[in-house]
Coordinates of C-alpha atoms in Angstrom, one line a residue:
M1 CA 5.8 17.1 17.8
R2 CA 5.9 17.8 14.1
L3 CA 3.4 20.2 12.6
G4 CA 0.8 18.5 10.4
V5 CA -1.7 19.5 7.8
E6 CA -4.3 17.0 9.0
E7 CA -3.9 18.2 12.6
T8 CA -4.3 21.8 11.6
L9 CA -7.4 21.1 9.5
G10 CA -8.9 19.1 12.3
A11 CA -8.4 22.0 14.8
L12 CA -9.8 24.5 12.3
N13 CA -12.9 22.5 11.7
A14 CA -13.4 21.9 15.4
A15 CA -13.2 25.6 16.1
L16 CA -16.2 26.2 13.8
G17 CA -18.4 23.9 16.0
P18 CA -20.5 20.8 15.2
G19 CA -20.8 19.8 11.6
G20 CA -18.8 18.4 8.8
P21 CA -15.3 19.6 7.6
V22 CA -15.3 23.0 5.9
W23 CA -11.7 24.1 5.7
F24 CA -9.3 23.1 3.0
K25 CA -5.6 23.7 2.3
E26 CA -4.6 25.9 -0.6
T27 CA -2.1 24.6 -3.1
R28 CA -2.0 27.0 -6.0
A29 CA 0.6 29.7 -6.0
R30 CA -1.8 32.6 -6.8
H31 CA -4.0 31.7 -3.8
L32 CA -1.0 31.2 -1.5
R33 CA 0.0 34.8 -2.1
V34 CA -2.9 35.8 0.1
R35 CA -4.0 32.8 2.2
D36 CA -3.0 29.3 3.3
F37 CA -6.4 27.8 4.3
L38 CA -9.9 28.7 3.2
A39 CA -13.4 28.0 4.6
P40 CA -15.6 28.7 1.5
R41 CA -18.4 31.2 1.8
R42 CA -21.1 28.8 0.7
A43 CA -20.1 26.2 3.3
L44 CA -20.1 28.9 6.0
E45 CA -23.5 30.1 5.0
A46 CA -24.8 26.5 5.3
R47 CA -23.3 26.3 8.8
F48 CA -24.1 29.8 10.2
G49 CA -26.9 31.0 7.9
D50 CA -26.6 34.4 6.2
D51 CA -25.1 35.9 9.3
Q52 CA -21.3 36.4 9.5
V53 CA -19.2 33.9 11.4
P54 CA -19.4 34.9 15.1
E55 CA -16.5 37.1 16.2
R56 CA -15.8 34.7 19.1
V57 CA -15.2 31.9 16.5
V58 CA -12.8 34.0 14.5
H59 CA -11.0 35.0 17.7
A60 CA -10.7 31.3 18.7
I61 CA -9.3 30.4 15.3
V62 CA -6.6 33.0 15.5
G63 CA -5.5 31.7 18.9
L64 CA -5.5 28.0 17.9
Q65 CA -3.0 25.8 19.6
G66 CA -2.5 22.1 20.0
P67 CA -0.3 19.2 19.1
G68 CA 0.7 19.4 15.5
V69 CA -1.3 22.6 14.9
A70 CA 0.5 25.3 12.8
P71 CA 0.6 28.8 14.4
V72 CA -2.0 31.2 12.9
L73 CA -1.2 34.8 11.9
S74 CA -4.6 36.0 10.8
C75 CA -8.1 35.0 10.0
A76 CA -10.4 37.4 8.1
P77 CA -13.6 37.3 6.1
T78 CA -13.2 37.7 2.3
P79 CA -15.6 37.4 -0.6
A80 CA -14.3 33.8 -1.1
G81 CA -14.9 32.9 2.6
L82 CA -12.8 32.9 5.8
A83 CA -9.1 33.2 4.7
L84 CA -6.4 32.1 7.1
Q85 CA -2.7 32.8 6.9
L86 CA -0.1 31.1 9.1
R87 CA 2.8 32.7 10.8
R88 CA 5.1 31.6 8.0
S89 CA 8.5 32.4 9.6
A90 CA 7.5 30.3 12.6
V91 CA 6.4 27.4 10.4
F92 CA 9.7 27.6 8.5
E93 CA 11.6 27.5 11.8
R94 CA 9.6 24.6 13.2
V95 CA 9.8 22.5 10.0
L96 CA 13.3 23.3 8.9
G97 CA 14.7 22.9 12.4
A98 CA 13.5 19.2 12.4
V99 CA 13.9 18.1 8.8
A100 CA 14.2 14.4 9.7
A101 CA 10.7 14.4 11.2
Y102 CA 9.2 15.5 7.9
A103 CA 11.3 13.4 5.5
A104 CA 10.3 10.1 7.0
P105 CA 7.0 8.2 7.4
T106 CA 5.0 8.6 10.6
V107 CA 5.2 5.4 12.5
P108 CA 1.7 4.5 13.9
A109 CA 1.3 4.0 17.6
A110 CA -0.3 0.6 17.2
P111 CA 0.7 -2.0 14.6
G112 CA -1.6 -2.4 11.6
P113 CA -2.9 -5.6 10.1
R114 CA -0.4 -8.2 8.9
V115 CA -0.5 -8.3 5.1
V116 CA 0.3 -11.0 2.6
L117 CA 1.0 -9.4 -0.8
H118 CA 0.4 -11.9 -3.5
C119 CA 1.4 -11.1 -7.1
P120 CA 0.6 -14.1 -9.4
A121 CA 2.4 -12.5 -12.4
L122 CA 5.7 -13.4 -10.8
R123 CA 5.1 -17.2 -11.2
G124 CA 6.1 -17.0 -14.9
S125 CA 9.2 -16.1 -16.8
P126 CA 10.2 -12.5 -17.8
C127 CA 9.7 -13.2 -21.5
A128 CA 6.1 -14.1 -20.8
L129 CA 5.4 -11.0 -18.7
R130 CA 2.8 -8.8 -20.3
L131 CA 2.8 -5.0 -19.7
S132 CA -0.4 -5.3 -17.6
Q133 CA 1.4 -7.9 -15.5
L134 CA 4.5 -5.8 -15.2
R135 CA 2.2 -3.0 -13.9
A136 CA 0.9 -5.3 -11.2
V137 CA 4.5 -6.3 -10.2
L138 CA 5.5 -2.6 -9.9
V139 CA 2.4 -1.7 -7.9
A140 CA 3.0 -4.7 -5.5
D141 CA 6.6 -3.7 -5.0
H142 CA 5.8 -0.1 -4.4
L143 CA 3.0 -1.0 -2.0
A144 CA 5.3 -3.4 -0.1
R145 CA 7.9 -0.6 0.4
A146 CA 5.2 1.8 1.6
L147 CA 3.9 -0.7 4.1
H148 CA 7.4 -1.7 5.3
A149 CA 8.2 2.0 5.9
H150 CA 5.1 2.2 8.2
R151 CA 6.3 -0.9 10.2
V152 CA 3.5 -3.1 8.7
S153 CA 4.5 -6.7 8.7
V154 CA 4.4 -7.9 5.1
R155 CA 5.0 -11.3 3.5
L156 CA 5.6 -11.4 -0.3
V157 CA 4.2 -14.3 -2.3
P158 CA 5.2 -16.0 -4.5
A159 CA 8.9 -16.5 -4.1
V160 CA 10.1 -16.5 -7.7
R161 CA 11.3 -19.8 -9.2
D162 CA 12.1 -19.0 -12.8
P163 CA 15.9 -18.8 -13.0
H164 CA 15.8 -15.6 -15.1
M165 CA 13.2 -13.7 -13.1
P166 CA 15.5 -12.6 -10.2
T167 CA 17.9 -10.9 -12.7
F168 CA 15.1 -9.1 -14.4
L169 CA 13.6 -7.9 -11.1
Q170 CA 17.0 -6.7 -10.0
Q171 CA 17.2 -4.8 -13.3
L172 CA 13.9 -3.2 -12.5
R173 CA 15.0 -2.6 -8.9
V174 CA 12.1 -4.7 -7.6
D175 CA 12.8 -6.2 -4.2
W176 CA 11.2 -9.7 -4.1
P177 CA 12.3 -13.0 -2.5
A178 CA 13.5 -15.9 -4.5
A179 CA 12.4 -19.5 -3.8
S180 CA 14.2 -21.8 -1.5
E181 CA 12.0 -24.9 -1.2
R182 CA 8.5 -25.8 -2.2
A183 CA 5.7 -25.7 0.4
A184 CA 4.2 -29.1 1.2
T185 CA 0.9 -29.8 -0.6
E186 CA -0.1 -33.2 1.0
A187 CA -2.8 -31.9 3.3
L188 CA -4.4 -29.7 0.6
R189 CA -4.2 -32.6 -1.9
S190 CA -6.0 -34.9 0.5
R191 CA -8.7 -32.4 1.2
A192 CA -9.1 -31.7 -2.6
L193 CA -9.5 -35.4 -3.4
A194 CA -12.3 -35.6 -0.8
E195 CA -14.0 -32.6 -2.4
L196 CA -13.6 -33.7 -6.1
T197 CA -16.8 -34.1 -8.1
P198 CA -16.9 -37.2 -10.4
A199 CA -16.1 -36.3 -14.0
R200 CA -19.2 -35.7 -16.1
N201 CA -19.6 -37.4 -19.4
A202 CA -16.3 -39.1 -19.1
E203 CA -14.5 -35.7 -19.1
A204 CA -10.9 -36.1 -20.0
L205 CA -8.6 -34.4 -17.5
P206 CA -5.4 -32.7 -18.7
P207 CA -2.0 -33.9 -17.4
G208 CA -1.4 -32.9 -13.8
A209 CA -5.2 -32.4 -13.1
L210 CA -6.7 -34.2 -10.1
G211 CA -10.3 -33.3 -10.9
R212 CA -12.9 -30.6 -10.6
V213 CA -14.2 -28.9 -7.4
Y214 CA -17.5 -27.0 -7.6
L215 CA -17.6 -23.5 -6.1
K216 CA -21.1 -22.3 -6.9
E217 CA -22.2 -22.8 -3.3
L218 CA -19.4 -20.7 -2.0
V219 CA -20.1 -17.9 -4.5
D220 CA -23.7 -17.9 -3.3
E221 CA -22.6 -18.1 0.4
R222 CA -20.2 -15.2 0.1
G223 CA -22.7 -13.2 -1.9
R224 CA -22.4 -12.0 -5.5
T225 CA -22.7 -8.5 -4.2
T226 CA -19.2 -8.8 -2.7
G227 CA -17.7 -8.8 -6.2
Y228 CA -17.3 -12.4 -7.2
D229 CA -18.1 -13.2 -10.8
P230 CA -21.5 -14.8 -11.0
N231 CA -20.2 -17.1 -13.8
L232 CA -17.8 -18.8 -11.3
D233 CA -19.0 -22.4 -11.2
S234 CA -16.0 -24.8 -10.8
C235 CA -12.3 -25.0 -10.6
L236 CA -10.0 -27.6 -12.2
V237 CA -7.6 -28.6 -9.4
T238 CA -4.1 -29.2 -10.6
E239 CA -0.8 -29.9 -8.8
D240 CA 0.4 -26.4 -9.8
L241 CA -2.7 -24.9 -8.3
L242 CA -2.2 -26.8 -5.0
A243 CA 1.4 -25.6 -4.9
V244 CA 0.1 -22.0 -5.2
L245 CA -2.3 -22.5 -2.4
A246 CA 0.4 -24.2 -0.2
E247 CA 2.7 -21.3 -0.6
L248 CA 0.0 -18.8 0.4
Q249 CA -1.0 -21.1 3.3
Q250 CA 2.6 -21.3 4.5
A251 CA 3.0 -17.5 4.3
V252 CA 0.1 -17.2 6.8
Q253 CA 1.1 -20.1 9.1
D254 CA 4.8 -19.4 9.4
W255 CA 4.5 -15.6 9.6
A256 CA 6.7 -14.8 12.5
E257 CA 10.0 -16.1 11.1
D258 CA 10.8 -13.4 8.6
S259 CA 14.0 -12.3 10.4
S260 CA 15.1 -10.2 7.5
L261 CA 12.5 -7.6 8.5
G262 CA 13.5 -7.7 12.1
L263 CA 9.8 -7.9 13.1
A264 CA 8.6 -9.9 16.1
A265 CA 5.5 -12.0 15.8
A266 CA 2.3 -10.5 17.1
P267 CA 0.5 -12.5 19.8
D268 CA -2.5 -12.9 17.5
A269 CA -0.5 -13.9 14.4
G270 CA -3.1 -16.4 13.2
A271 CA -5.1 -16.4 10.0
D272 CA -7.8 -14.1 11.3
S273 CA -5.3 -11.3 12.1
C274 CA -4.0 -10.9 8.6
M275 CA -5.2 -9.8 5.3
V276 CA -4.3 -11.2 1.9
V277 CA -4.1 -8.7 -1.0
H278 CA -3.9 -10.3 -4.4
V279 CA -2.3 -7.7 -6.8
V280 CA -3.5 -8.9 -10.2
S281 CA -3.8 -7.7 -13.7
C282 CA -7.4 -7.5 -15.0
E283 CA -6.7 -10.6 -17.2
E284 CA -5.8 -12.6 -14.1
E285 CA -8.6 -11.7 -11.9
F286 CA -11.1 -14.4 -12.8
Q287 CA -8.6 -17.1 -12.2
Q288 CA -7.6 -15.5 -8.9
Q289 CA -11.2 -15.5 -7.8
K290 CA -11.3 -19.2 -8.3
L291 CA -8.1 -19.6 -6.2
D292 CA -9.7 -17.6 -3.4
L293 CA -12.7 -19.7 -3.2
L294 CA -10.7 -22.9 -3.6
W295 CA -8.5 -21.9 -0.6
W296 CA -11.6 -21.4 1.6
K297 CA -12.9 -24.7 0.4
L298 CA -9.8 -26.7 1.2
D299 CA -8.4 -24.9 4.2
D300 CA -10.5 -24.2 7.3
Q301 CA -7.7 -21.8 8.5
A302 CA -7.7 -19.7 5.3
P303 CA -7.8 -15.9 6.1
L304 CA -11.2 -14.5 6.2
R305 CA -10.0 -11.3 4.5
Q306 CA -8.9 -11.7 1.0
K307 CA -8.9 -8.6 -1.2
H308 CA -8.2 -8.0 -4.9
L309 CA -6.2 -5.0 -6.1
V310 CA -6.9 -5.2 -9.8
C311 CA -4.7 -3.2 -12.1
G312 CA -6.3 -1.9 -15.2
P313 CA -5.2 -2.7 -18.8
V314 CA -2.1 -1.2 -20.4
K315 CA -2.5 0.0 -23.9
V316 CA 0.4 1.0 -26.1
A317 CA -0.1 3.8 -28.6
G318 CA 1.2 2.9 -32.1
A319 CA 2.6 -0.5 -31.1
P320 CA 1.4 -4.1 -31.2
G321 CA -0.2 -5.4 -28.0
T322 CA 2.4 -8.2 -27.8
L323 CA 5.2 -6.0 -26.4
T324 CA 6.7 -7.9 -23.4
A325 CA 8.1 -6.4 -20.3
P326 CA 11.8 -7.2 -21.2
E327 CA 11.2 -5.6 -24.7
Y328 CA 9.7 -2.5 -23.0
Y329 CA 12.7 -2.2 -20.7
E330 CA 15.2 -2.6 -23.6
L331 CA 13.3 0.0 -25.6
R332 CA 13.5 2.5 -22.8
H333 CA 17.1 1.7 -22.1
A334 CA 18.0 2.2 -25.8
Q335 CA 16.2 5.6 -25.9
V336 CA 18.0 6.8 -22.7
C337 CA 21.4 5.8 -24.2
K338 CA 20.6 7.5 -27.5
A339 CA 19.4 10.7 -25.9
S340 CA 22.5 10.9 -23.7
A341 CA 24.8 10.2 -26.7
L342 CA 23.1 13.1 -28.6
K343 CA 23.4 15.4 -25.6
R344 CA 27.1 14.8 -25.1
S345 CA 28.0 14.1 -28.7
R346 CA 29.7 10.9 -27.8
D347 CA 28.9 7.2 -27.1
L348 CA 29.2 6.4 -23.4
A349 CA 28.4 2.7 -23.8
Q350 CA 32.0 1.7 -22.6
D351 CA 31.8 3.9 -19.4
S352 CA 30.5 1.6 -16.6
A353 CA 29.5 4.5 -14.4
W354 CA 27.4 6.2 -17.0
M355 CA 25.8 2.9 -18.0
E356 CA 24.7 2.4 -14.4
I357 CA 23.1 5.9 -14.5
F358 CA 21.4 5.0 -17.8
R359 CA 20.0 1.9 -16.2
V360 CA 18.6 3.9 -13.3
L361 CA 17.1 6.5 -15.7
S362 CA 15.5 3.7 -17.7
V363 CA 13.9 2.2 -14.6
A364 CA 12.8 5.6 -13.4
T365 CA 11.1 6.2 -16.7
I366 CA 9.3 2.9 -16.5
K367 CA 8.2 3.3 -12.9
F368 CA 6.8 6.8 -13.3
E369 CA 5.0 5.7 -16.4
M370 CA 3.5 2.7 -14.8
L371 CA 2.8 4.2 -11.3
S372 CA 1.6 7.7 -12.0
T373 CA -1.9 6.6 -12.9
A374 CA -4.2 5.1 -10.3
P375 CA -3.7 1.3 -10.5
Q376 CA -7.4 0.5 -11.2
S377 CA -7.5 2.9 -14.2
Q378 CA -6.5 2.1 -17.8
L379 CA -2.9 3.1 -18.7
L380 CA -2.0 4.4 -22.1
L381 CA 1.8 4.3 -22.9
A382 CA 3.4 6.5 -25.5
L383 CA 6.7 4.9 -26.6
A384 CA 8.1 7.9 -28.4
D385 CA 11.6 9.2 -27.4
S386 CA 10.0 12.3 -25.8
S387 CA 9.0 10.2 -22.8
I388 CA 12.6 10.1 -21.6
S389 CA 13.5 13.8 -22.1
T390 CA 14.6 15.9 -19.1
K391 CA 12.8 18.8 -20.5
G392 CA 9.4 17.3 -20.1
T393 CA 7.9 17.8 -16.7
K394 CA 6.0 14.6 -16.2
S395 CA 8.7 11.9 -16.6
G396 CA 10.9 10.0 -14.2
T397 CA 13.9 11.4 -16.0
F398 CA 12.8 14.9 -15.1
V399 CA 12.6 14.0 -11.5
M400 CA 16.0 12.3 -11.5
Y401 CA 17.4 15.4 -13.4
N402 CA 16.3 17.7 -10.6
C403 CA 17.6 15.2 -8.0
A404 CA 21.0 15.6 -9.7
R405 CA 20.7 19.4 -9.7
L406 CA 20.2 19.4 -6.0
A407 CA 23.3 17.2 -5.5
T408 CA 25.3 19.5 -7.8
L409 CA 24.2 22.5 -5.7
F410 CA 25.4 21.1 -2.4
E411 CA 28.6 19.8 -4.0
S412 CA 29.2 23.3 -5.3
Y413 CA 28.7 24.8 -1.8
K414 CA 31.1 22.2 -0.4
C415 CA 33.8 23.0 -2.9
S416 CA 33.4 26.7 -2.4
M417 CA 33.5 26.3 1.4
E418 CA 36.7 24.3 1.1
Q419 CA 38.2 27.1 -1.0
G420 CA 37.3 29.6 1.8
L421 CA 34.6 31.4 -0.2
Y422 CA 31.8 30.5 2.2
P423 CA 31.9 29.7 5.9
T424 CA 30.9 26.3 7.3
F425 CA 27.2 25.7 7.7
P426 CA 26.1 27.3 11.0
P427 CA 23.8 25.5 13.5
V428 CA 20.3 25.3 12.2
S429 CA 19.0 26.9 15.5
S430 CA 21.0 30.1 14.6
L431 CA 19.4 30.5 11.1
D432 CA 17.0 33.4 10.4
F433 CA 14.1 31.9 8.5
S434 CA 12.3 35.3 8.3
L435 CA 14.6 35.9 5.4
L436 CA 12.7 33.3 3.4
H437 CA 10.0 35.5 1.8
D438 CA 10.0 34.3 -1.9
E439 CA 6.7 32.7 -2.8
G440 CA 8.6 29.8 -4.3
E441 CA 10.1 29.0 -0.9
W442 CA 6.7 28.9 0.8
L443 CA 5.4 26.8 -2.1
L444 CA 8.1 24.2 -1.5
L445 CA 7.6 24.1 2.2
F446 CA 3.8 24.2 2.4
N447 CA 3.0 22.0 -0.6
S448 CA 5.9 19.5 -0.4
I449 CA 7.8 19.3 2.9
L450 CA 5.0 19.9 5.4
P451 CA 2.4 17.4 4.0
F452 CA 4.9 14.7 3.0
P453 CA 4.4 12.4 6.1
D454 CA 0.6 12.5 5.5
L455 CA 1.1 11.6 1.9
L456 CA 3.2 8.6 2.8
S457 CA 0.6 7.5 5.3
Q458 CA -2.1 7.7 2.6
T459 CA 0.0 5.6 0.2
A460 CA 0.3 2.9 2.8
A461 CA -3.4 3.0 3.8
L462 CA -5.4 -0.1 2.9
P463 CA -9.1 -0.1 3.5
C464 CA -8.9 -3.4 5.4
T465 CA -12.5 -3.3 6.7
A466 CA -14.2 -2.1 3.6
P467 CA -16.9 -4.4 2.3
G468 CA -16.6 -6.4 -0.9
L469 CA -13.8 -8.2 -2.7
H470 CA -12.0 -5.3 -4.3
I471 CA -9.6 -2.9 -2.7
T472 CA -8.1 0.3 -3.9
A473 CA -4.6 1.7 -3.2
R474 CA -3.1 5.2 -3.7
T475 CA 0.1 4.0 -5.4
E476 CA 0.0 6.9 -7.8
M477 CA 0.5 9.5 -5.1
V478 CA 4.3 9.3 -4.6
C479 CA 5.0 9.7 -8.3
K480 CA 2.6 12.6 -8.8
F481 CA 4.0 14.2 -5.7
L482 CA 7.7 13.9 -6.8
V483 CA 6.8 15.3 -10.3
Q484 CA 5.1 18.4 -8.7
L485 CA 8.0 18.8 -6.2
S486 CA 10.4 18.7 -9.1
M487 CA 8.4 21.3 -11.0
D488 CA 8.3 23.6 -8.1
F489 CA 12.0 23.2 -7.3
S490 CA 13.0 23.7 -10.9
S491 CA 10.9 26.9 -11.2
Y492 CA 12.5 28.2 -8.0
Y493 CA 16.0 27.1 -8.9
N494 CA 15.9 28.7 -12.3
R495 CA 14.7 32.0 -10.9
V496 CA 16.6 32.3 -7.6
H497 CA 20.4 32.3 -7.4
I498 CA 21.1 30.2 -4.3
L499 CA 24.9 30.5 -3.9
G500 CA 25.3 34.2 -4.2
E501 CA 28.3 36.4 -4.0
P502 CA 30.6 35.6 -1.0
R503 CA 29.6 38.6 1.0
P504 CA 28.9 38.3 4.8
H505 CA 25.7 40.2 4.7
L506 CA 24.2 37.7 2.2
F507 CA 25.2 34.6 4.0
G508 CA 22.1 34.6 6.3
Q509 CA 19.7 34.3 3.5
M510 CA 21.9 31.8 1.6
F511 CA 22.1 29.4 4.6
A512 CA 18.3 29.7 5.2
R513 CA 17.7 28.8 1.5
L514 CA 20.2 25.9 1.7
Q515 CA 18.5 24.5 4.7
L516 CA 15.2 24.7 2.9
L517 CA 16.7 22.8 -0.1
R518 CA 18.3 20.3 2.3
A519 CA 14.7 19.4 3.4
V520 CA 13.6 19.2 -0.3
R521 CA 16.5 16.9 -1.0
E522 CA 15.7 14.6 2.0
V523 CA 12.0 14.4 1.0
L524 CA 13.0 13.7 -2.6
H525 CA 15.3 10.9 -1.6
T526 CA 12.7 9.3 0.7
G527 CA 10.1 9.5 -2.1
L528 CA 12.6 7.9 -4.6
A529 CA 13.4 5.1 -2.0
M530 CA 9.6 4.3 -2.0
L531 CA 10.0 3.5 -5.7
G532 CA 13.3 1.6 -5.2
L533 CA 15.3 4.3 -7.0
P534 CA 18.6 5.7 -5.8
P535 CA 19.4 9.4 -5.9
L536 CA 21.7 10.5 -8.7
S537 CA 24.5 12.9 -8.3
H538 CA 24.7 13.9 -12.0
I539 CA 23.0 13.1 -15.3

């Protein structure tokens, strides 16, 4: 079983006896020089009074064992509290001897809820897509990837119908289905006609409108405290609106046939066993609330759990608010091409391989900008050229640059090995990880590789049973993690010479370091895959 931060924290807190959690994991380099976990002094005083922590408790902590619990070296009182340090060479050996277990999501023992992800912004054309809607699209795509990785059964709605949208989504590396045929609306139309309220004061209905359905009673029944807008009164029922409902209805009813995911239907695959998450921009939420209530009004089998993941507004510094998603992409792509031309003193527009790299870098820039902020928060975009520099440490370009540096490192080792300068890579079981004593090496393992599976689980976690209409998602976590990983790797790589002189007595440390960076590479690639981004071998 793999070691886990959560498992270790759970065992440490249990060793202190009854009470809330006390221990936390250190992350800063200056603290990791002396400890890995800390139980703060004030929290211990609240638990044990002014007395010291009993010796038997400290002794129990040092001897902690259990599934997923990291081996402990020492636990001692300090002015800051109880400081604990792990047996680092043993942790290196356990983790780096099973890299695949740490570079992949943890598959839950029991399947989670079935999720319909609905992104209304995809019903239009690319040229009408506002930046706030683009943000909702990217959040929905990232969330779908995270859920799929955890074996959650997901249906994506709507299937796009605009002829230009699939090309634009492919450009953005967004994986979303295209439409085949329209869902039948006859049953919904019949129910809607029965619920229509007669037009008041000879109200003129627009083309395609069937009439108005009043929703006030449903708002009162569901309770305004759940998050529905108290101004919701009625909904104008149109053929287009019925088509939207029919597609959502079909996604729930015909769940089991998504053969592309290779997932079998659950025995309880009805409406009550699934959750519908509407990923909407803040401008779309009011209309989506109407749609929710109308679905419940017209369909007795509508899912009881409908949640709204509302993405905050996107503001653009120094630019008009009318910038569309395609214009934003073209701007970033032009900046990437310009920066590369200046760096290499030549225009690479005719080189198809380089142009593909530029497209990946453009999308990476956009996704890290759009996804590095919690989705419910306002996002401020700066459109200056500095946003795509590899020297800045917050951009997608910086992450991709370090991905390419890793690829170059392993390609250099391979070439040197083929020339006879280095031996072939020995079995991992024969490596001496006690040779890894640089603080940057522990920082990479303890802050990036070891907690990575837990981070992926948190990204895919949806508070299904939380009360209220609105839901939160941690879609910013992967981007922030990859940026920090790239910063730690870059600092280490700039300071430590990995491929040293070809002397036999230096090979042991070199191979231990290469195995560490293999793990960094695998974690980085998995994180990029969650964003729909391929690893780059050079930039």
